[in-house]
Amino acid sequence: MFGFDVVDLSRFQFAMTAIFHILWPILTISLSLFLLIVEALWVRTSDPMYYRHARFWGKLLILNFAVGVVSGIPMEFQFGTNWAQFSNETGQFVGNILGFEGAMAFMLEAGFIGVMMFGWGRVPKGVHLFATAMVAFGSTLSSFWIMVANSWLQTPAGVRVVAGKVVVTDYIAAIFNPDMAWAVGHMWVAAVETGLFVIAGISAYNLYKRRNAAFFMRSFKLALMLLVVVAPLQVWLGDSSGVDVFKTQPAKGAAIEGDWHTNPAGSAAPWSLLAWPDQNKQDNDWSLEVPGMLSLLATHNPTGKVTGLADIPRADQPPMVPLLYYAFRVMAGVGMWFVLLSFWTAVVWRKTGGRLNELLANRKLLLAWVLTIPLPYLAVECGWMVREVGRQPWVVYGILRTKDAVSNIPVQSVGGSIVMFALFYVVLFISFFVFARKWLKQGPDLTLLPPQEPPRFVVASPHASHANH
């Protein structure tokens, strides 16, 4: 079909579904945590404004959760339809981990989300808070198991290959593989950061429009307080994760930095700030370099060895090196902007004493937050491109090549399903924004009062019942 084989089309289809699906769970993780915080503050202080925050932002969570569930189903089915060889060879571990995610995490989250959304006034405050906590815990646990499976694909451990199948010899080593800690931490904090910037950005938009200023001032302040910690933490996690990549996946590390030639012992590798990598000639067409900086960035050693991509066999080099190179820089650049914006706003906040009128007058600052709303999604998508394309040509690094993991199915079938999924996701995307726009225009209900505690059920004793007669 149009010159593509089944491997190319299956990879494209999985990339398309993954790029769309990842938009939703990252916001579910962060929104559920934010809702847990504001509901806990309401339970502690009895301030009805916190209750109204929980009800307002909870609507966005439900809408986001629904699209995430629906968009995730086609992605998982591809393990059987498009990647049968992968499932057959790695199912003993990857299948179990995905089963853990469904049984332990998704079912926990889905089971309590109904109580969280419709239990107001029907269950006691403590029970409702527990339900919200379980939704937040379930979404976090879901991200943990998904990243365990993905990190194992990056740095497989605790297994051996027997008769063409991966056999687990040490589950603990497989779960806690070398990439796991950095992968889980970096992804989870990215999800939290995304939600906080969405909350702060939507709040800034309403402050910019001077709508419900007191309400959105509070959500903006809470998100900012968290981001001052979360944004620099994510930069540190990203740096530490990058150092680990150069140890465990040198081809990916060299590709994202456009580094083609291994630096001699005792010398430092230069870092290209900007370049255009050319895989055909195994070098950069042009490069703006900072001498000696890559050794420090990649190894935290001024003369650390950095393996060049040209010293790795062509068959083991990742494809689309320019995509990897610039996707990494977009992700890193957005992360630095997040730190700058958070601290810039914190300084302004301190200078103005946190007064509402002073913040409303700072129109450029509010507009900067509004324009930043899409950026965490862009950073997450670029991060996943680096992570997944950089692992190629392996689906399980060093064990199973992508071309050997695909199903034996007609090219026309994959092409047809790509068109079907694309149309389906367009409908989902438009539907989400139609409902989200309606939610945003309605705004919070500032007349909403916290519900009364439901009456306690009292079981009368037989003697009391007899006495009444």
Short mmCIF file of N, CA, C and O in Angstrom, two decimals, residues 167-294:
data_model
loop_
_atom_site.label_atom_id
_atom_site.label_comp_id
_atom_site.label_asym_id
_atom_site.label_seq_id
_atom_site.Cartn_x
_atom_site.Cartn_y
_atom_site.Cartn_z
N VAL A 167 11.52 -15.87 28.76
CA VAL A 167 11.11 -16.54 30.00
C VAL A 167 11.61 -15.73 31.17
O VAL A 167 12.80 -15.38 31.24
N VAL A 168 10.71 -15.41 32.09
CA VAL A 168 11.09 -14.61 33.26
C VAL A 168 11.82 -15.50 34.26
O VAL A 168 11.31 -16.54 34.67
N THR A 169 13.00 -15.08 34.65
CA THR A 169 13.77 -15.80 35.67
C THR A 169 13.79 -15.07 37.00
O THR A 169 14.06 -15.67 38.04
N ASP A 170 13.51 -13.78 36.97
CA ASP A 170 13.52 -12.98 38.20
C ASP A 170 12.54 -11.82 38.02
O ASP A 170 12.87 -10.81 37.38
N TYR A 171 11.33 -11.96 38.58
CA TYR A 171 10.30 -10.93 38.39
C TYR A 171 10.72 -9.60 39.00
O TYR A 171 10.45 -8.53 38.45
N ILE A 172 11.37 -9.65 40.16
CA ILE A 172 11.78 -8.41 40.81
C ILE A 172 12.78 -7.66 39.93
O ILE A 172 12.68 -6.45 39.74
N ALA A 173 13.76 -8.39 39.38
CA ALA A 173 14.74 -7.75 38.49
C ALA A 173 14.08 -7.22 37.23
O ALA A 173 14.48 -6.17 36.71
N ALA A 174 13.08 -7.95 36.71
CA ALA A 174 12.39 -7.50 35.50
C ALA A 174 11.58 -6.23 35.77
O ALA A 174 11.59 -5.29 34.98
N ILE A 175 10.87 -6.22 36.90
CA ILE A 175 10.07 -5.03 37.24
C ILE A 175 10.97 -3.85 37.54
O ILE A 175 10.78 -2.75 37.00
N PHE A 176 11.97 -4.05 38.37
CA PHE A 176 12.88 -2.97 38.74
C PHE A 176 14.11 -2.98 37.83
O PHE A 176 15.25 -3.00 38.30
N ASN A 177 13.84 -2.95 36.53
CA ASN A 177 14.92 -2.94 35.54
C ASN A 177 15.65 -1.60 35.60
O ASN A 177 15.16 -0.64 36.21
N PRO A 178 16.81 -1.47 34.96
CA PRO A 178 17.62 -0.25 35.10
C PRO A 178 16.92 1.05 34.74
O PRO A 178 17.21 2.10 35.31
N ASP A 179 15.97 1.00 33.82
CA ASP A 179 15.30 2.23 33.38
C ASP A 179 14.06 2.56 34.20
O ASP A 179 13.54 3.67 34.12
N MET A 180 13.59 1.62 35.03
CA MET A 180 12.27 1.75 35.63
C MET A 180 12.11 2.98 36.51
O MET A 180 11.15 3.75 36.36
N ALA A 181 13.02 3.20 37.44
CA ALA A 181 12.86 4.30 38.39
C ALA A 181 12.79 5.65 37.69
O ALA A 181 11.92 6.48 37.99
N TRP A 182 13.72 5.88 36.74
CA TRP A 182 13.72 7.15 36.03
C TRP A 182 12.49 7.29 35.14
O TRP A 182 11.91 8.37 35.03
N ALA A 183 12.08 6.18 34.50
CA ALA A 183 10.93 6.23 33.60
C ALA A 183 9.65 6.55 34.35
O ALA A 183 8.87 7.41 33.95
N VAL A 184 9.43 5.86 35.46
CA VAL A 184 8.22 6.09 36.27
C VAL A 184 8.21 7.51 36.81
O VAL A 184 7.20 8.23 36.71
N GLY A 185 9.32 7.94 37.40
CA GLY A 185 9.36 9.27 37.98
C GLY A 185 9.19 10.37 36.97
O GLY A 185 8.41 11.31 37.16
N HIS A 186 9.91 10.26 35.85
CA HIS A 186 9.86 11.30 34.82
C HIS A 186 8.47 11.41 34.21
O HIS A 186 7.96 12.51 33.98
N MET A 187 7.82 10.26 33.95
CA MET A 187 6.50 10.28 33.33
C MET A 187 5.44 10.77 34.30
O MET A 187 4.56 11.56 33.94
N TRP A 188 5.51 10.32 35.56
CA TRP A 188 4.50 10.72 36.53
C TRP A 188 4.57 12.21 36.81
O TRP A 188 3.54 12.90 36.85
N VAL A 189 5.77 12.74 36.97
CA VAL A 189 5.91 14.17 37.21
C VAL A 189 5.49 14.96 35.97
O VAL A 189 4.89 16.04 36.09
N ALA A 190 5.75 14.43 34.77
CA ALA A 190 5.28 15.09 33.55
C ALA A 190 3.76 15.18 33.53
O ALA A 190 3.19 16.20 33.11
N ALA A 191 3.10 14.11 33.98
CA ALA A 191 1.64 14.12 34.03
C ALA A 191 1.14 15.16 35.03
O ALA A 191 0.22 15.94 34.74
N VAL A 192 1.75 15.18 36.21
CA VAL A 192 1.36 16.16 37.23
C VAL A 192 1.58 17.58 36.73
O VAL A 192 0.72 18.46 36.87
N GLU A 193 2.73 17.80 36.10
CA GLU A 193 3.06 19.12 35.57
C GLU A 193 2.06 19.54 34.50
O GLU A 193 1.63 20.70 34.47
N THR A 194 1.66 18.61 33.65
CA THR A 194 0.68 18.92 32.60
C THR A 194 -0.61 19.43 33.20
O THR A 194 -1.14 20.48 32.80
N GLY A 195 -1.14 18.70 34.16
CA GLY A 195 -2.40 19.10 34.77
C GLY A 195 -2.32 20.43 35.48
O GLY A 195 -3.25 21.26 35.40
N LEU A 196 -1.22 20.68 36.16
CA LEU A 196 -1.07 21.94 36.88
C LEU A 196 -1.01 23.12 35.91
O LEU A 196 -1.57 24.19 36.18
N PHE A 197 -0.35 22.94 34.76
CA PHE A 197 -0.31 24.02 33.78
C PHE A 197 -1.67 24.21 33.10
O PHE A 197 -2.03 25.34 32.74
N VAL A 198 -2.42 23.14 32.92
CA VAL A 198 -3.77 23.27 32.37
C VAL A 198 -4.66 24.03 33.36
O VAL A 198 -5.39 24.95 32.98
N ILE A 199 -4.60 23.65 34.63
CA ILE A 199 -5.41 24.32 35.65
C ILE A 199 -5.00 25.78 35.76
O ILE A 199 -5.86 26.69 35.78
N ALA A 200 -3.70 26.04 35.84
CA ALA A 200 -3.22 27.42 35.96
C ALA A 200 -3.55 28.21 34.70
O ALA A 200 -3.92 29.39 34.77
N GLY A 201 -3.42 27.59 33.52
CA GLY A 201 -3.70 28.28 32.28
C GLY A 201 -5.17 28.64 32.12
O GLY A 201 -5.50 29.75 31.70
N ILE A 202 -6.05 27.70 32.45
CA ILE A 202 -7.49 27.98 32.38
C ILE A 202 -7.86 29.05 33.40
O ILE A 202 -8.67 29.95 33.13
N SER A 203 -7.26 28.96 34.58
CA SER A 203 -7.52 29.99 35.60
C SER A 203 -7.02 31.35 35.12
O SER A 203 -7.71 32.37 35.29
N ALA A 204 -5.83 31.38 34.50
CA ALA A 204 -5.29 32.64 33.99
C ALA A 204 -6.18 33.21 32.88
O ALA A 204 -6.34 34.44 32.78
N TYR A 205 -6.75 32.33 32.06
CA TYR A 205 -7.65 32.78 31.00
C TYR A 205 -8.87 33.49 31.59
O TYR A 205 -9.27 34.57 31.12
N ASN A 206 -9.44 32.91 32.62
CA ASN A 206 -10.60 33.54 33.26
C ASN A 206 -10.21 34.81 34.01
O ASN A 206 -11.00 35.77 34.05
N LEU A 207 -9.02 34.84 34.59
CA LEU A 207 -8.54 36.08 35.22
C LEU A 207 -8.29 37.14 34.16
O LEU A 207 -8.59 38.33 34.38
N TYR A 208 -7.74 36.74 33.02
CA TYR A 208 -7.52 37.66 31.91
C TYR A 208 -8.83 38.27 31.43
O TYR A 208 -8.91 39.45 31.10
N LYS A 209 -9.89 37.43 31.41
CA LYS A 209 -11.22 37.89 31.01
C LYS A 209 -11.99 38.53 32.15
O LYS A 209 -13.12 38.99 31.96
N ARG A 210 -11.38 38.49 33.37
CA ARG A 210 -12.00 39.04 34.58
C ARG A 210 -13.34 38.38 34.88
O ARG A 210 -14.33 39.04 35.21
N ARG A 211 -13.35 37.05 34.77
CA ARG A 211 -14.55 36.27 35.09
C ARG A 211 -14.28 35.44 36.33
O ARG A 211 -13.29 34.70 36.40
N ASN A 212 -15.17 35.56 37.32
CA ASN A 212 -15.06 34.78 38.56
C ASN A 212 -13.63 34.85 39.12
O ASN A 212 -13.00 33.83 39.43
N ALA A 213 -13.14 36.06 39.26
CA ALA A 213 -11.72 36.27 39.58
C ALA A 213 -11.33 35.65 40.92
O ALA A 213 -10.27 35.03 41.03
N ALA A 214 -12.17 35.80 41.93
CA ALA A 214 -11.81 35.26 43.25
C ALA A 214 -11.70 33.74 43.21
O ALA A 214 -10.81 33.16 43.85
N PHE A 215 -12.59 33.10 42.47
CA PHE A 215 -12.56 31.64 42.36
C PHE A 215 -11.28 31.18 41.66
O PHE A 215 -10.55 30.32 42.17
N PHE A 216 -11.00 31.74 40.51
CA PHE A 216 -9.86 31.27 39.73
C PHE A 216 -8.53 31.76 40.29
O PHE A 216 -7.49 31.16 40.01
N MET A 217 -8.57 32.81 41.09
CA MET A 217 -7.35 33.23 41.77
C MET A 217 -6.87 32.13 42.71
O MET A 217 -5.67 31.88 42.83
N ARG A 218 -7.82 31.45 43.35
CA ARG A 218 -7.44 30.41 44.30
C ARG A 218 -6.84 29.20 43.59
O ARG A 218 -5.82 28.65 44.03
N SER A 219 -7.46 28.75 42.49
CA SER A 219 -6.91 27.60 41.78
C SER A 219 -5.58 27.94 41.13
O SER A 219 -4.67 27.10 41.08
N PHE A 220 -5.44 29.19 40.66
CA PHE A 220 -4.17 29.62 40.08
C PHE A 220 -3.06 29.61 41.14
O PHE A 220 -1.94 29.14 40.89
N LYS A 221 -3.37 30.11 42.32
CA LYS A 221 -2.39 30.16 43.40
C LYS A 221 -1.95 28.77 43.82
O LYS A 221 -0.76 28.50 44.01
N LEU A 222 -2.91 27.86 43.95
CA LEU A 222 -2.58 26.50 44.37
C LEU A 222 -1.72 25.80 43.33
O LEU A 222 -0.73 25.13 43.67
N ALA A 223 -2.07 25.95 42.04
CA ALA A 223 -1.28 25.34 40.98
C ALA A 223 0.13 25.93 40.95
O ALA A 223 1.12 25.20 40.77
N LEU A 224 0.25 27.24 41.14
CA LEU A 224 1.56 27.89 41.12
C LEU A 224 2.43 27.40 42.27
O LEU A 224 3.62 27.13 42.08
N MET A 225 1.86 27.28 43.46
CA MET A 225 2.62 26.79 44.61
C MET A 225 3.22 25.41 44.34
O MET A 225 4.36 25.12 44.72
N LEU A 226 2.46 24.56 43.67
CA LEU A 226 2.94 23.22 43.36
C LEU A 226 3.97 23.24 42.23
O LEU A 226 4.96 22.50 42.26
N LEU A 227 3.76 24.11 41.24
CA LEU A 227 4.65 24.14 40.09
C LEU A 227 6.04 24.67 40.44
O LEU A 227 7.04 24.29 39.80
N VAL A 228 6.14 25.53 41.43
CA VAL A 228 7.45 26.03 41.84
C VAL A 228 8.34 24.88 42.30
O VAL A 228 9.56 24.93 42.18
N VAL A 229 7.72 23.81 42.79
CA VAL A 229 8.47 22.61 43.19
C VAL A 229 8.56 21.62 42.03
O VAL A 229 9.63 21.07 41.74
N VAL A 230 7.44 21.40 41.34
CA VAL A 230 7.36 20.35 40.33
C VAL A 230 8.20 20.67 39.10
O VAL A 230 8.88 19.79 38.54
N ALA A 231 8.19 21.91 38.61
CA ALA A 231 8.88 22.26 37.37
C ALA A 231 10.40 22.02 37.46
O ALA A 231 10.97 21.37 36.59
N PRO A 232 11.08 22.52 38.50
CA PRO A 232 12.52 22.21 38.59
C PRO A 232 12.80 20.74 38.88
O PRO A 232 13.82 20.20 38.42
N LEU A 233 11.88 20.07 39.60
CA LEU A 233 12.05 18.64 39.85
C LEU A 233 12.04 17.87 38.54
O LEU A 233 12.85 16.94 38.34
N GLN A 234 11.18 18.26 37.62
CA GLN A 234 11.10 17.57 36.33
C GLN A 234 12.37 17.79 35.51
O GLN A 234 12.82 16.87 34.81
N VAL A 235 12.96 18.97 35.58
CA VAL A 235 14.21 19.21 34.87
C VAL A 235 15.31 18.30 35.42
O VAL A 235 16.09 17.71 34.66
N TRP A 236 15.39 18.17 36.74
CA TRP A 236 16.39 17.28 37.35
C TRP A 236 16.16 15.83 36.95
O TRP A 236 17.10 15.11 36.61
N LEU A 237 14.90 15.39 36.96
CA LEU A 237 14.59 14.02 36.55
C LEU A 237 14.95 13.78 35.09
O LEU A 237 15.46 12.72 34.72
N GLY A 238 14.68 14.78 34.24
CA GLY A 238 15.02 14.65 32.83
C GLY A 238 16.51 14.54 32.61
O GLY A 238 16.99 13.73 31.82
N ASP A 239 17.27 15.35 33.35
CA ASP A 239 18.73 15.28 33.23
C ASP A 239 19.25 13.93 33.69
O ASP A 239 20.09 13.31 33.02
N SER A 240 18.77 13.46 34.82
CA SER A 240 19.23 12.17 35.35
C SER A 240 18.82 11.02 34.43
O SER A 240 19.60 10.08 34.23
N SER A 241 17.63 11.11 33.88
CA SER A 241 17.18 10.08 32.94
C SER A 241 18.04 10.09 31.68
O SER A 241 18.36 9.03 31.12
N GLY A 242 18.45 11.29 31.23
CA GLY A 242 19.30 11.38 30.05
C GLY A 242 20.66 10.75 30.27
O GLY A 242 21.19 10.06 29.38
N VAL A 243 21.25 10.96 31.45
CA VAL A 243 22.53 10.33 31.77
C VAL A 243 22.39 8.81 31.73
O VAL A 243 23.27 8.10 31.23
N ASP A 244 21.27 8.31 32.22
CA ASP A 244 21.03 6.87 32.22
C ASP A 244 20.91 6.32 30.80
O ASP A 244 21.37 5.22 30.51
N VAL A 245 20.30 7.11 29.90
CA VAL A 245 20.16 6.68 28.51
C VAL A 245 21.52 6.47 27.86
O VAL A 245 21.73 5.48 27.13
N PHE A 246 22.47 7.35 28.13
CA PHE A 246 23.80 7.19 27.54
C PHE A 246 24.51 5.94 28.05
O PHE A 246 25.38 5.40 27.37
N LYS A 247 24.12 5.46 29.23
CA LYS A 247 24.70 4.23 29.75
C LYS A 247 24.04 2.99 29.16
O LYS A 247 24.71 2.03 28.80
N THR A 248 22.71 3.01 29.08
CA THR A 248 21.97 1.80 28.72
C THR A 248 21.61 1.71 27.24
O THR A 248 21.46 0.62 26.70
N GLN A 249 21.45 2.88 26.57
CA GLN A 249 21.09 2.90 25.15
C GLN A 249 21.94 3.95 24.44
O GLN A 249 21.45 5.01 24.06
N PRO A 250 23.22 3.65 24.26
CA PRO A 250 24.13 4.66 23.68
C PRO A 250 23.71 5.14 22.30
O PRO A 250 23.97 6.29 21.94
N ALA A 251 23.06 4.28 21.51
CA ALA A 251 22.63 4.71 20.17
C ALA A 251 21.57 5.80 20.27
O ALA A 251 21.60 6.78 19.52
N LYS A 252 20.63 5.63 21.19
CA LYS A 252 19.61 6.67 21.39
C LYS A 252 20.25 7.95 21.89
O LYS A 252 19.92 9.05 21.41
N GLY A 253 21.16 7.84 22.85
CA GLY A 253 21.82 9.03 23.38
C GLY A 253 22.56 9.80 22.30
O GLY A 253 22.47 11.03 22.21
N ALA A 254 23.31 9.08 21.47
CA ALA A 254 24.06 9.74 20.40
C ALA A 254 23.12 10.39 19.39
O ALA A 254 23.40 11.49 18.88
N ALA A 255 22.00 9.74 19.11
CA ALA A 255 21.05 10.28 18.12
C ALA A 255 20.41 11.57 18.61
O ALA A 255 20.27 12.53 17.85
N ILE A 256 19.99 11.61 19.87
CA ILE A 256 19.30 12.81 20.36
C ILE A 256 20.25 14.00 20.50
O ILE A 256 19.80 15.14 20.56
N GLU A 257 21.55 13.74 20.50
CA GLU A 257 22.52 14.83 20.60
C GLU A 257 23.28 15.04 19.29
O GLU A 257 24.18 15.88 19.24
N GLY A 258 22.94 14.28 18.24
CA GLY A 258 23.63 14.45 16.97
C GLY A 258 25.12 14.23 17.09
O GLY A 258 25.92 14.92 16.44
N ASP A 259 25.52 13.28 17.93
CA ASP A 259 26.94 13.00 18.16
C ASP A 259 27.34 11.76 17.35
O ASP A 259 26.87 10.65 17.61
N TRP A 260 28.24 11.96 16.38
CA TRP A 260 28.58 10.87 15.46
C TRP A 260 29.92 10.21 15.78
O TRP A 260 30.15 9.07 15.39
N HIS A 261 30.80 10.91 16.48
CA HIS A 261 32.16 10.40 16.63
C HIS A 261 32.52 10.31 18.11
O HIS A 261 32.40 11.30 18.85
N THR A 262 32.96 9.14 18.53
CA THR A 262 33.36 8.92 19.91
C THR A 262 34.58 9.78 20.25
O THR A 262 35.56 9.80 19.50
N ASN A 263 34.52 10.48 21.37
CA ASN A 263 35.65 11.32 21.77
C ASN A 263 36.81 10.47 22.28
O ASN A 263 36.61 9.48 22.99
N PRO A 264 38.05 10.80 21.90
CA PRO A 264 39.21 10.05 22.37
C PRO A 264 39.35 10.12 23.89
O PRO A 264 38.87 11.07 24.52
N ALA A 265 39.99 9.13 24.47
CA ALA A 265 40.20 9.10 25.92
C ALA A 265 40.94 10.35 26.37
O ALA A 265 41.92 10.78 25.75
N GLY A 266 40.43 10.93 27.46
CA GLY A 266 41.06 12.12 28.03
C GLY A 266 40.59 13.42 27.43
O GLY A 266 40.96 14.50 27.92
N SER A 267 39.79 13.36 26.36
CA SER A 267 39.25 14.58 25.75
C SER A 267 37.75 14.66 25.99
O SER A 267 37.12 13.66 26.35
N ALA A 268 37.20 15.82 25.78
CA ALA A 268 35.78 16.03 26.02
C ALA A 268 35.00 16.08 24.71
O ALA A 268 35.48 16.64 23.72
N ALA A 269 33.80 15.50 24.71
CA ALA A 269 32.95 15.51 23.51
C ALA A 269 32.22 16.85 23.41
O ALA A 269 31.68 17.35 24.39
N PRO A 270 32.21 17.45 22.21
CA PRO A 270 31.49 18.72 22.03
C PRO A 270 29.98 18.48 21.98
O PRO A 270 29.51 17.43 21.57
N TRP A 271 29.24 19.51 22.39
CA TRP A 271 27.78 19.43 22.39
C TRP A 271 27.25 20.36 21.31
O TRP A 271 27.60 21.54 21.26
N SER A 272 26.41 19.81 20.43
CA SER A 272 25.81 20.64 19.38
C SER A 272 24.51 21.25 19.89
O SER A 272 23.56 20.56 20.19
N LEU A 273 24.53 22.56 19.99
CA LEU A 273 23.33 23.28 20.42
C LEU A 273 22.25 23.15 19.36
O LEU A 273 21.08 22.87 19.65
N LEU A 274 22.65 23.33 18.10
CA LEU A 274 21.76 23.14 16.96
C LEU A 274 22.58 22.50 15.84
O LEU A 274 23.76 22.80 15.68
N ALA A 275 21.94 21.61 15.09
CA ALA A 275 22.64 20.93 13.99
C ALA A 275 21.60 20.31 13.07
O ALA A 275 20.39 20.30 13.37
N TRP A 276 22.07 19.78 11.95
CA TRP A 276 21.21 18.98 11.09
C TRP A 276 21.90 17.65 10.82
O TRP A 276 22.78 17.55 9.99
N PRO A 277 21.47 16.59 11.55
CA PRO A 277 22.11 15.28 11.38
C PRO A 277 21.74 14.66 10.02
O PRO A 277 20.60 14.74 9.58
N ASP A 278 22.74 14.05 9.41
CA ASP A 278 22.54 13.38 8.13
C ASP A 278 22.99 11.93 8.30
O ASP A 278 24.19 11.64 8.36
N GLN A 279 22.01 11.02 8.36
CA GLN A 279 22.34 9.63 8.63
C GLN A 279 23.04 8.96 7.45
O GLN A 279 23.81 8.02 7.63
N ASN A 280 22.79 9.45 6.26
CA ASN A 280 23.44 8.85 5.09
C ASN A 280 24.95 9.02 5.12
O ASN A 280 25.71 8.10 4.82
N LYS A 281 25.39 10.20 5.46
CA LYS A 281 26.84 10.42 5.50
C LYS A 281 27.42 10.26 6.91
O LYS A 281 28.61 10.50 7.12
N GLN A 282 26.55 9.88 7.90
CA GLN A 282 26.99 9.62 9.26
C GLN A 282 27.73 10.82 9.87
O GLN A 282 28.77 10.69 10.51
N ASP A 283 27.11 11.97 9.69
CA ASP A 283 27.68 13.20 10.25
C ASP A 283 26.61 14.28 10.17
O ASP A 283 25.54 14.08 9.57
N ASN A 284 26.91 15.43 10.75
CA ASN A 284 26.01 16.57 10.67
C ASN A 284 26.33 17.42 9.45
O ASN A 284 27.51 17.66 9.15
N ASP A 285 25.30 17.87 8.76
CA ASP A 285 25.52 18.79 7.64
C ASP A 285 26.12 20.10 8.15
O ASP A 285 26.97 20.70 7.50
N TRP A 286 25.63 20.56 9.26
CA TRP A 286 26.17 21.75 9.92
C TRP A 286 25.88 21.63 11.42
O TRP A 286 24.99 20.88 11.83
N SER A 287 26.64 22.33 12.22
CA SER A 287 26.48 22.20 13.67
C SER A 287 27.01 23.44 14.37
O SER A 287 28.09 23.94 14.05
N LEU A 288 26.22 23.93 15.32
CA LEU A 288 26.64 25.02 16.21
C LEU A 288 27.01 24.38 17.55
O LEU A 288 26.13 23.93 18.29
N GLU A 289 28.32 24.32 17.84
CA GLU A 289 28.79 23.48 18.94
C GLU A 289 29.32 24.29 20.12
O GLU A 289 29.83 25.41 19.96
N VAL A 290 29.20 23.68 21.30
CA VAL A 290 29.83 24.18 22.53
C VAL A 290 30.92 23.17 22.89
O VAL A 290 30.61 22.03 23.23
N PRO A 291 32.18 23.54 22.80
CA PRO A 291 33.26 22.57 23.02
C PRO A 291 33.21 21.92 24.42
O PRO A 291 33.02 22.60 25.42
N GLY A 292 33.35 20.59 24.43
CA GLY A 292 33.49 19.86 25.68
C GLY A 292 32.24 19.68 26.51
O GLY A 292 32.28 19.00 27.54
N MET A 293 31.12 20.26 26.10
CA MET A 293 29.94 20.27 26.97
C MET A 293 29.20 18.93 27.01
O MET A 293 28.60 18.57 28.03
N LEU A 294 29.23 18.15 25.91
CA LEU A 294 28.44 16.92 25.88
C LEU A 294 28.94 15.90 26.90
O LEU A 294 28.12 15.20 27.52
#
